[in-house]
Amino acid sequence: MTDITDSNTTDNSPADGSNTRSATVVDDRSDPTTDTITSTATAETPITAATNTTASTSPARTTHASLWRNPQYRAWFTADTASAVGLAMKGFAISLVAFSLTKSLPTAGWLATASMIAAQTADVFGGTLVDRHNRKRLIILNAICGAVLWGAVFALLASGLLTFPVFAVVIVAASTINGLLGSATNAMLRSIIPTADYPKAQSLNQGRDSVIALAGSPLGGVLYAFGMWVPFAVASIMYAIAGISAGMLRVDEHVRDMIGRNGERNAANDTSAVARGSFVDDFVEGWRWTLRRRTLMTLTTIAALLNFGVNGIFQSVQLQLVGSGVDSVRIGFVSTAVGAGMLIGAVIAARVCDRLAVGTGLVVMSVAALATLAPMIVSDAYPVMLVSSLLCGLPVPTINTLLMGFIFAKVPTKMQGRVNSSSNLMCLLPTMFCSAIAGSLLPTIGFRMTVALFLLALAANVAIVLAMPAVRSIPAADRWNEAEL
């Protein structure tokens, strides 16, 4: 599933659609608040199959300290971090470049919407692709495409040859490729660490994302001030580093071929691959599996409302500031405020994620998300935007860690890509139109009324969480084996 703010799962920036790193409520790297519930991816079942498979195939030890001692995790973390930095650099500049080329807020907003539609449409099939092919190769291919495409934008901007149609084509192409291949990173993590270490790994990812959000947008604003092409040059370099780091991974992915369709190992011959069905069969199997999990369906609804509300408000803030002529550095500080809140929130998440019940955390954090953004309905002053952004970042890491950890633990290894893509689509379907809605409404009804619309989605989410016993009763990590997805 997708993060409220980044995740990875995924490519959270409007240009990549993303996804996918957390069950984040937002799948957009340009806005750190988009990677919370996914995705992922992005923010990631049958209880017995998922648990047994992980325990027997994961090469890492079960202690949290083993994460940094595991060279495969270090290589994975480096690749993931490099791509996250690249996303932050180019994600910040996309709206500014689009507006500078067209002088139109609706056009800039619809470009972000078009990129998300392309990404999510591709991601529908990307999950099946990731489950059928070598994930390491897909990660490297995605990094190569990112380096080439954003390098081309850098070259065209530096030479003064970039036009809006060309820019739009590159954005949509990058989003489509990321939708097809981006979920491979999170899906591969299940082959690197055991389920017991995932809450710790997710809290580390949230802290890392918070630091990037804290420094990334101001740095992007400074780089943009030096030249519109500079953030894209840095993004291209970061994708190249991600590809090199992914090339250092040495993970045996053949374990997926030894797992039957019921999620159990092939007892007859552990060394022989189970015959695969067609692409269509695997695609349908992933959707059928996802749609039959009632709790998962409820969680995706919650994520969809959170993503739509939080992302919509932050898209409104960004476009409002761009349209008002605010300089790029001050615009970047809004994301810095979110990052500061997420950094504090990541510290809290690391302390409570192992023992806080998922249901309790969802209730508290959903109310907090609504309360922290409500002040913007009465004031559009820049200090109010900064304070609300800071406070809104606090609950994001905990929501991501709890939801993504629970879903990750309940989904079998062989199904990670398909469940991630199907749940991402449902989580992010309304969010695809946040930029277009914000860009269209701001010139007509103003900032406060636009924010009020997105706050209604957050209020609806609070009502659903309070009204659903199945969600409120999801236990802490040590009792996930007793819960059903």
PDB file of C-alpha atoms in Angstrom, residues 30-201:
ATOM      1  CA  SER A  30       7.309  16.185  -3.709  1.00  0.00           C
ATOM      2  CA  ASP A  31       5.002  16.181  -0.747  1.00  0.00           C
ATOM      3  CA  PRO A  32       6.360  14.135   2.137  1.00  0.00           C
ATOM      4  CA  THR A  33       2.912  13.593   3.424  1.00  0.00           C
ATOM      5  CA  THR A  34       2.026  11.368   0.563  1.00  0.00           C
ATOM      6  CA  ASP A  35       3.966   8.323   1.506  1.00  0.00           C
ATOM      7  CA  THR A  36       2.080   7.129   4.583  1.00  0.00           C
ATOM      8  CA  ILE A  37      -0.344   4.310   4.075  1.00  0.00           C
ATOM      9  CA  THR A  38       0.708   2.467   0.957  1.00  0.00           C
ATOM     10  CA  SER A  39       2.698   2.785  -0.958  1.00  0.00           C
ATOM     11  CA  THR A  40       3.590   1.187  -1.685  1.00  0.00           C
ATOM     12  CA  ALA A  41       3.619   1.039  -1.901  1.00  0.00           C
ATOM     13  CA  THR A  42       4.087   2.671  -2.229  1.00  0.00           C
ATOM     14  CA  ALA A  43       3.199   0.894   1.023  1.00  0.00           C
ATOM     15  CA  GLU A  44       3.029  -4.128   1.073  1.00  0.00           C
ATOM     16  CA  THR A  45      -3.482 -13.043   3.878  1.00  0.00           C
ATOM     17  CA  PRO A  46      -3.489 -16.226   4.721  1.00  0.00           C
ATOM     18  CA  ILE A  47      -1.891 -16.180   8.108  1.00  0.00           C
ATOM     19  CA  THR A  48      -0.038 -19.467   8.158  1.00  0.00           C
ATOM     20  CA  ALA A  49       1.329 -19.285   4.652  1.00  0.00           C
ATOM     21  CA  ALA A  50       2.660 -15.765   4.987  1.00  0.00           C
ATOM     22  CA  THR A  51       4.331 -16.309   8.320  1.00  0.00           C
ATOM     23  CA  ASN A  52       5.922 -19.651   7.533  1.00  0.00           C
ATOM     24  CA  THR A  53       7.244 -18.523   4.217  1.00  0.00           C
ATOM     25  CA  THR A  54       8.984 -15.526   5.666  1.00  0.00           C
ATOM     26  CA  ALA A  55      10.584 -17.392   8.494  1.00  0.00           C
ATOM     27  CA  SER A  56      12.059 -20.028   6.252  1.00  0.00           C
ATOM     28  CA  THR A  57      13.281 -17.885   3.403  1.00  0.00           C
ATOM     29  CA  SER A  58      14.578 -14.693   4.928  1.00  0.00           C
ATOM     30  CA  PRO A  59      18.382 -14.594   5.180  1.00  0.00           C
ATOM     31  CA  ALA A  60      18.531 -11.968   7.914  1.00  0.00           C
ATOM     32  CA  ARG A  61      18.654 -12.749  11.627  1.00  0.00           C
ATOM     33  CA  THR A  62      15.648 -11.932  13.753  1.00  0.00           C
ATOM     34  CA  THR A  63      17.226  -9.334  16.017  1.00  0.00           C
ATOM     35  CA  HIS A  64      16.829  -5.647  15.183  1.00  0.00           C
ATOM     36  CA  ALA A  65      20.593  -5.160  15.419  1.00  0.00           C
ATOM     37  CA  SER A  66      21.020  -7.557  12.500  1.00  0.00           C
ATOM     38  CA  LEU A  67      19.586  -5.011  10.056  1.00  0.00           C
ATOM     39  CA  TRP A  68      22.795  -2.995   9.759  1.00  0.00           C
ATOM     40  CA  ARG A  69      24.945  -6.117   9.972  1.00  0.00           C
ATOM     41  CA  ASN A  70      23.175  -7.540   6.953  1.00  0.00           C
ATOM     42  CA  PRO A  71      25.074  -6.351   3.821  1.00  0.00           C
ATOM     43  CA  GLN A  72      22.027  -7.035   1.662  1.00  0.00           C
ATOM     44  CA  TYR A  73      19.892  -4.713   3.758  1.00  0.00           C
ATOM     45  CA  ARG A  74      22.598  -2.039   3.615  1.00  0.00           C
ATOM     46  CA  ALA A  75      22.696  -2.252  -0.187  1.00  0.00           C
ATOM     47  CA  TRP A  76      18.902  -2.163  -0.340  1.00  0.00           C
ATOM     48  CA  PHE A  77      18.735   0.812   2.034  1.00  0.00           C
ATOM     49  CA  THR A  78      21.346   2.727   0.005  1.00  0.00           C
ATOM     50  CA  ALA A  79      19.479   2.152  -3.249  1.00  0.00           C
ATOM     51  CA  ASP A  80      16.180   3.120  -1.660  1.00  0.00           C
ATOM     52  CA  THR A  81      17.661   6.249  -0.079  1.00  0.00           C
ATOM     53  CA  ALA A  82      19.321   7.411  -3.305  1.00  0.00           C
ATOM     54  CA  SER A  83      16.049   7.111  -5.224  1.00  0.00           C
ATOM     55  CA  ALA A  84      14.233   8.945  -2.403  1.00  0.00           C
ATOM     56  CA  VAL A  85      16.704  11.840  -2.615  1.00  0.00           C
ATOM     57  CA  GLY A  86      16.258  11.922  -6.387  1.00  0.00           C
ATOM     58  CA  LEU A  87      12.504  12.063  -5.940  1.00  0.00           C
ATOM     59  CA  ALA A  88      12.768  14.933  -3.479  1.00  0.00           C
ATOM     60  CA  MET A  89      14.994  16.933  -5.815  1.00  0.00           C
ATOM     61  CA  LYS A  90      12.943  16.684  -8.976  1.00  0.00           C
ATOM     62  CA  GLY A  91       9.565  16.427  -7.231  1.00  0.00           C
ATOM     63  CA  PHE A  92       9.981  19.890  -5.743  1.00  0.00           C
ATOM     64  CA  ALA A  93      10.851  21.473  -9.097  1.00  0.00           C
ATOM     65  CA  ILE A  94       8.132  19.933 -11.265  1.00  0.00           C
ATOM     66  CA  SER A  95       5.288  22.282 -10.290  1.00  0.00           C
ATOM     67  CA  LEU A  96       7.571  25.314 -10.508  1.00  0.00           C
ATOM     68  CA  VAL A  97       8.832  24.360 -13.964  1.00  0.00           C
ATOM     69  CA  ALA A  98       5.323  23.553 -15.217  1.00  0.00           C
ATOM     70  CA  PHE A  99       4.023  26.916 -13.978  1.00  0.00           C
ATOM     71  CA  SER A 100       7.008  28.787 -15.427  1.00  0.00           C
ATOM     72  CA  LEU A 101       6.394  27.203 -18.840  1.00  0.00           C
ATOM     73  CA  THR A 102       2.612  27.784 -18.919  1.00  0.00           C
ATOM     74  CA  LYS A 103       1.799  30.513 -16.333  1.00  0.00           C
ATOM     75  CA  SER A 104      -1.312  28.467 -15.514  1.00  0.00           C
ATOM     76  CA  LEU A 105      -2.163  26.880 -12.159  1.00  0.00           C
ATOM     77  CA  PRO A 106      -4.831  24.546 -13.627  1.00  0.00           C
ATOM     78  CA  THR A 107      -2.350  23.292 -16.234  1.00  0.00           C
ATOM     79  CA  ALA A 108       0.300  22.680 -13.608  1.00  0.00           C
ATOM     80  CA  GLY A 109      -2.268  20.866 -11.486  1.00  0.00           C
ATOM     81  CA  TRP A 110      -3.529  18.703 -14.343  1.00  0.00           C
ATOM     82  CA  LEU A 111       0.019  17.692 -15.254  1.00  0.00           C
ATOM     83  CA  ALA A 112       0.469  16.215 -11.786  1.00  0.00           C
ATOM     84  CA  THR A 113      -2.889  14.464 -12.125  1.00  0.00           C
ATOM     85  CA  ALA A 114      -1.978  13.049 -15.540  1.00  0.00           C
ATOM     86  CA  SER A 115       1.288  11.704 -14.124  1.00  0.00           C
ATOM     87  CA  MET A 116      -0.509   9.982 -11.254  1.00  0.00           C
ATOM     88  CA  ILE A 117      -3.096   8.447 -13.585  1.00  0.00           C
ATOM     89  CA  ALA A 118      -0.291   7.096 -15.767  1.00  0.00           C
ATOM     90  CA  ALA A 119       1.579   5.729 -12.757  1.00  0.00           C
ATOM     91  CA  GLN A 120      -1.416   4.061 -11.143  1.00  0.00           C
ATOM     92  CA  THR A 121      -2.644   2.585 -14.418  1.00  0.00           C
ATOM     93  CA  ALA A 122       0.783   1.069 -14.983  1.00  0.00           C
ATOM     94  CA  ASP A 123       1.004  -0.055 -11.364  1.00  0.00           C
ATOM     95  CA  VAL A 124      -2.134  -2.157 -11.823  1.00  0.00           C
ATOM     96  CA  PHE A 125      -0.040  -4.427 -14.041  1.00  0.00           C
ATOM     97  CA  GLY A 126       3.301  -3.645 -12.406  1.00  0.00           C
ATOM     98  CA  GLY A 127       2.587  -5.731  -9.319  1.00  0.00           C
ATOM     99  CA  THR A 128       2.080  -8.861 -11.424  1.00  0.00           C
ATOM    100  CA  LEU A 129       5.220  -8.032 -13.394  1.00  0.00           C
ATOM    101  CA  VAL A 130       7.214  -7.702 -10.169  1.00  0.00           C
ATOM    102  CA  ASP A 131       5.936 -11.036  -8.864  1.00  0.00           C
ATOM    103  CA  ARG A 132       6.839 -12.844 -12.084  1.00  0.00           C
ATOM    104  CA  HIS A 133      10.337 -11.506 -12.757  1.00  0.00           C
ATOM    105  CA  ASN A 134      13.664 -10.923 -11.026  1.00  0.00           C
ATOM    106  CA  ARG A 135      13.087  -7.942  -8.759  1.00  0.00           C
ATOM    107  CA  LYS A 136      16.734  -6.886  -8.623  1.00  0.00           C
ATOM    108  CA  ARG A 137      16.833  -6.464 -12.396  1.00  0.00           C
ATOM    109  CA  LEU A 138      13.621  -4.470 -12.339  1.00  0.00           C
ATOM    110  CA  ILE A 139      15.037  -2.119  -9.681  1.00  0.00           C
ATOM    111  CA  ILE A 140      18.143  -1.533 -11.803  1.00  0.00           C
ATOM    112  CA  LEU A 141      16.073  -0.976 -14.955  1.00  0.00           C
ATOM    113  CA  ASN A 142      13.888   1.563 -13.145  1.00  0.00           C
ATOM    114  CA  ALA A 143      16.993   3.407 -11.918  1.00  0.00           C
ATOM    115  CA  ILE A 144      18.475   3.511 -15.437  1.00  0.00           C
ATOM    116  CA  CYS A 145      15.250   4.929 -16.874  1.00  0.00           C
ATOM    117  CA  GLY A 146      15.101   7.561 -14.123  1.00  0.00           C
ATOM    118  CA  ALA A 147      18.706   8.614 -14.706  1.00  0.00           C
ATOM    119  CA  VAL A 148      18.164   8.912 -18.461  1.00  0.00           C
ATOM    120  CA  LEU A 149      14.808  10.713 -18.397  1.00  0.00           C
ATOM    121  CA  TRP A 150      15.702  13.271 -15.729  1.00  0.00           C
ATOM    122  CA  GLY A 151      19.107  13.718 -17.324  1.00  0.00           C
ATOM    123  CA  ALA A 152      17.297  14.618 -20.547  1.00  0.00           C
ATOM    124  CA  VAL A 153      15.172  17.218 -18.716  1.00  0.00           C
ATOM    125  CA  PHE A 154      18.325  18.673 -17.186  1.00  0.00           C
ATOM    126  CA  ALA A 155      20.002  18.928 -20.606  1.00  0.00           C
ATOM    127  CA  LEU A 156      16.974  20.514 -22.293  1.00  0.00           C
ATOM    128  CA  LEU A 157      16.446  23.033 -19.493  1.00  0.00           C
ATOM    129  CA  ALA A 158      20.119  23.962 -19.380  1.00  0.00           C
ATOM    130  CA  SER A 159      20.114  24.554 -23.133  1.00  0.00           C
ATOM    131  CA  GLY A 160      16.828  26.474 -23.096  1.00  0.00           C
ATOM    132  CA  LEU A 161      15.134  23.977 -25.416  1.00  0.00           C
ATOM    133  CA  LEU A 162      12.527  22.505 -23.077  1.00  0.00           C
ATOM    134  CA  THR A 163       8.891  23.088 -24.020  1.00  0.00           C
ATOM    135  CA  PHE A 164       5.848  22.189 -21.967  1.00  0.00           C
ATOM    136  CA  PRO A 165       4.677  19.392 -24.323  1.00  0.00           C
ATOM    137  CA  VAL A 166       8.094  17.727 -24.116  1.00  0.00           C
ATOM    138  CA  PHE A 167       8.199  18.198 -20.352  1.00  0.00           C
ATOM    139  CA  ALA A 168       4.727  16.669 -20.013  1.00  0.00           C
ATOM    140  CA  VAL A 169       5.721  13.657 -22.135  1.00  0.00           C
ATOM    141  CA  VAL A 170       8.787  13.017 -19.971  1.00  0.00           C
ATOM    142  CA  ILE A 171       6.746  13.328 -16.772  1.00  0.00           C
ATOM    143  CA  VAL A 172       4.105  10.877 -17.972  1.00  0.00           C
ATOM    144  CA  ALA A 173       6.732   8.474 -19.341  1.00  0.00           C
ATOM    145  CA  ALA A 174       8.665   8.502 -16.048  1.00  0.00           C
ATOM    146  CA  SER A 175       5.442   7.946 -14.129  1.00  0.00           C
ATOM    147  CA  THR A 176       4.458   5.001 -16.318  1.00  0.00           C
ATOM    148  CA  ILE A 177       7.842   3.312 -15.962  1.00  0.00           C
ATOM    149  CA  ASN A 178       7.864   3.844 -12.221  1.00  0.00           C
ATOM    150  CA  GLY A 179       4.352   2.438 -11.998  1.00  0.00           C
ATOM    151  CA  LEU A 180       5.466  -0.725 -13.754  1.00  0.00           C
ATOM    152  CA  LEU A 181       8.750  -1.217 -11.910  1.00  0.00           C
ATOM    153  CA  GLY A 182       8.704   0.890  -8.741  1.00  0.00           C
ATOM    154  CA  SER A 183       7.097  -1.665  -6.434  1.00  0.00           C
ATOM    155  CA  ALA A 184      10.026  -4.069  -6.940  1.00  0.00           C
ATOM    156  CA  THR A 185      12.025  -2.337  -4.189  1.00  0.00           C
ATOM    157  CA  ASN A 186       9.531  -2.866  -1.390  1.00  0.00           C
ATOM    158  CA  ALA A 187       8.583  -6.323  -2.656  1.00  0.00           C
ATOM    159  CA  MET A 188      12.229  -7.381  -2.491  1.00  0.00           C
ATOM    160  CA  LEU A 189      12.559  -6.353   1.163  1.00  0.00           C
ATOM    161  CA  ARG A 190      10.510  -9.400   2.168  1.00  0.00           C
ATOM    162  CA  SER A 191      13.357 -11.583   0.789  1.00  0.00           C
ATOM    163  CA  ILE A 192      15.993  -9.669   2.778  1.00  0.00           C
ATOM    164  CA  ILE A 193      14.640  -9.335   6.329  1.00  0.00           C
ATOM    165  CA  PRO A 194      12.257 -11.391   8.487  1.00  0.00           C
ATOM    166  CA  THR A 195       8.768 -10.174   9.337  1.00  0.00           C
ATOM    167  CA  ALA A 196       9.768  -9.573  12.968  1.00  0.00           C
ATOM    168  CA  ASP A 197      12.264  -6.915  11.868  1.00  0.00           C
ATOM    169  CA  TYR A 198       9.888  -5.057   9.560  1.00  0.00           C
ATOM    170  CA  PRO A 199       8.473  -2.596  12.127  1.00  0.00           C
ATOM    171  CA  LYS A 200      12.049  -1.599  12.981  1.00  0.00           C
ATOM    172  CA  ALA A 201      12.995  -1.327   9.307  1.00  0.00           C
TER     173      ALA A 201
END
